Amino acid sequence: MPLSTQSQADEEQYVFVASLDNARNLSNILKAITFKDHAIFSATPNGLKVTVEDSKCLQANAFIQADIFQEFTIREDLVGFQVNLTVLLDCLNIFGGSTVPGVSTALRMCYKGYGYPLTLFLEEGGVVTVIYIWELWKRSL
């Protein structure tokens, strides 16, 4: 299903939705803070914060402002989840990160809430891939 044709009913079931025309931008930001496998994502109306931590003595944060996304919808004050960052990066680059001018991978990230996976819709050249990444645990934020 192309990213632009998801139904309104589908959108209303998510507590968090974020879309980018070029997934490479997010991928590059996440690569910069990848020194451990797992990351905590915290979405607020201001944007998306990604935290990677090692033994509570080393921490890296990346904050992507809501305005950077083409779509950024959050239905709660704070939405938090943890995913395997290595898996997420592999998924974001599933199409190989084309360097052809004018060709990019569009991304829509959706999350229904605790107990549900982070859902990625990736589209490049009319080909859509849907990926489900299950969170490991919920951390009170």
PDB file of N, CA and C in Angstrom, residues 6-7 22 26 35 38 46 53 68-69 87 90 93 95 100-101 110 113 116 119 124 126 131 139-140:
ATOM      1  N   GLN A   6      -2.734   5.407   2.793  1.00  0.00           N
ATOM      2  CA  GLN A   6      -3.245   4.782   4.007  1.00  0.00           C
ATOM      3  C   GLN A   6      -4.544   5.458   4.403  1.00  0.00           C
ATOM      4  N   SER A   7      -5.491   4.666   4.867  1.00  0.00           N
ATOM      5  CA  SER A   7      -6.801   5.205   5.197  1.00  0.00           C
ATOM      6  C   SER A   7      -6.780   5.977   6.506  1.00  0.00           C
ATOM      7  N   ASN A  22      12.842  11.161   2.880  1.00  0.00           N
ATOM      8  CA  ASN A  22      14.127  10.505   2.669  1.00  0.00           C
ATOM      9  C   ASN A  22      14.590   9.849   3.976  1.00  0.00           C
ATOM     10  N   LEU A  26      17.311  10.199   8.526  1.00  0.00           N
ATOM     11  CA  LEU A  26      17.169   9.597   9.858  1.00  0.00           C
ATOM     12  C   LEU A  26      18.254   8.552  10.093  1.00  0.00           C
ATOM     13  N   PHE A  35      26.363   3.147  19.397  1.00  0.00           N
ATOM     14  CA  PHE A  35      27.498   2.457  20.010  1.00  0.00           C
ATOM     15  C   PHE A  35      27.014   1.280  20.845  1.00  0.00           C
ATOM     16  N   HIS A  38      20.740  -1.158  21.482  1.00  0.00           N
ATOM     17  CA  HIS A  38      19.377  -0.741  21.788  1.00  0.00           C
ATOM     18  C   HIS A  38      19.273   0.753  22.032  1.00  0.00           C
ATOM     19  N   ASN A  46       7.131  18.155  20.531  1.00  0.00           N
ATOM     20  CA  ASN A  46       8.268  18.926  20.021  1.00  0.00           C
ATOM     21  C   ASN A  46       9.151  18.155  19.055  1.00  0.00           C
ATOM     22  N   GLU A  53      22.451   4.316  25.635  1.00  0.00           N
ATOM     23  CA  GLU A  53      23.142   4.393  26.922  1.00  0.00           C
ATOM     24  C   GLU A  53      23.975   3.140  27.132  1.00  0.00           C
ATOM     25  N   ILE A  68      11.085  18.805  11.166  1.00  0.00           N
ATOM     26  CA  ILE A  68      11.936  18.120  10.188  1.00  0.00           C
ATOM     27  C   ILE A  68      11.117  17.071   9.425  1.00  0.00           C
ATOM     28  N   PHE A  69      10.127  16.506  10.085  1.00  0.00           N
ATOM     29  CA  PHE A  69       9.300  15.469   9.480  1.00  0.00           C
ATOM     30  C   PHE A  69       8.232  16.097   8.584  1.00  0.00           C
ATOM     31  N   VAL A  87      18.902  -3.298  14.219  1.00  0.00           N
ATOM     32  CA  VAL A  87      17.833  -3.814  13.353  1.00  0.00           C
ATOM     33  C   VAL A  87      17.143  -2.662  12.631  1.00  0.00           C
ATOM     34  N   ASP A  90      19.296  -1.396   9.822  1.00  0.00           N
ATOM     35  CA  ASP A  90      19.271  -2.345   8.700  1.00  0.00           C
ATOM     36  C   ASP A  90      17.980  -2.193   7.898  1.00  0.00           C
ATOM     37  N   ASN A  93      17.822   0.875   5.660  1.00  0.00           N
ATOM     38  CA  ASN A  93      18.686   0.752   4.487  1.00  0.00           C
ATOM     39  C   ASN A  93      18.367  -0.488   3.657  1.00  0.00           C
ATOM     40  N   PHE A  95      16.623  -0.957   1.078  1.00  0.00           N
ATOM     41  CA  PHE A  95      16.680  -0.772  -0.366  1.00  0.00           C
ATOM     42  C   PHE A  95      18.098  -0.468  -0.842  1.00  0.00           C
ATOM     43  N   VAL A 100      21.326   7.360  -6.603  1.00  0.00           N
ATOM     44  CA  VAL A 100      20.833   7.922  -7.861  1.00  0.00           C
ATOM     45  C   VAL A 100      20.080   9.215  -7.551  1.00  0.00           C
ATOM     46  N   PRO A 101      20.428  10.316  -8.229  1.00  0.00           N
ATOM     47  CA  PRO A 101      19.722  11.582  -7.975  1.00  0.00           C
ATOM     48  C   PRO A 101      18.215  11.443  -8.214  1.00  0.00           C
ATOM     49  N   CYS A 110       5.166   4.223  12.434  1.00  0.00           N
ATOM     50  CA  CYS A 110       3.907   4.230  13.175  1.00  0.00           C
ATOM     51  C   CYS A 110       4.036   3.341  14.415  1.00  0.00           C
ATOM     52  N   GLY A 113       1.332   1.741  20.461  1.00  0.00           N
ATOM     53  CA  GLY A 113       1.429   1.806  21.907  1.00  0.00           C
ATOM     54  C   GLY A 113       2.013   0.530  22.477  1.00  0.00           C
ATOM     55  N   TYR A 116       2.627  -3.337  21.120  1.00  0.00           N
ATOM     56  CA  TYR A 116       2.568  -3.365  19.660  1.00  0.00           C
ATOM     57  C   TYR A 116       3.951  -3.066  19.089  1.00  0.00           C
ATOM     58  N   THR A 119       6.043   0.037  13.530  1.00  0.00           N
ATOM     59  CA  THR A 119       5.773  -0.348  12.149  1.00  0.00           C
ATOM     60  C   THR A 119       6.426   0.655  11.219  1.00  0.00           C
ATOM     61  N   GLU A 124      10.204   2.900  -2.126  1.00  0.00           N
ATOM     62  CA  GLU A 124      11.173   3.412  -3.090  1.00  0.00           C
ATOM     63  C   GLU A 124      10.785   2.913  -4.473  1.00  0.00           C
ATOM     64  N   GLY A 126       8.042   2.967  -6.057  1.00  0.00           N
ATOM     65  CA  GLY A 126       6.756   2.280  -6.125  1.00  0.00           C
ATOM     66  C   GLY A 126       6.715   0.954  -5.381  1.00  0.00           C
ATOM     67  N   ILE A 131       7.533  -3.291   7.683  1.00  0.00           N
ATOM     68  CA  ILE A 131       8.390  -3.975   8.652  1.00  0.00           C
ATOM     69  C   ILE A 131       7.832  -3.748  10.048  1.00  0.00           C
ATOM     70  N   ARG A 139       9.756   1.264  29.176  1.00  0.00           N
ATOM     71  CA  ARG A 139      10.402   1.951  30.276  1.00  0.00           C
ATOM     72  C   ARG A 139       9.554   3.156  30.624  1.00  0.00           C
ATOM     73  N   SER A 140       9.285   3.346  31.889  1.00  0.00           N
ATOM     74  CA  SER A 140       8.528   4.528  32.277  1.00  0.00           C
ATOM     75  C   SER A 140       9.422   5.740  32.066  1.00  0.00           C
TER      76      SER A 140
END
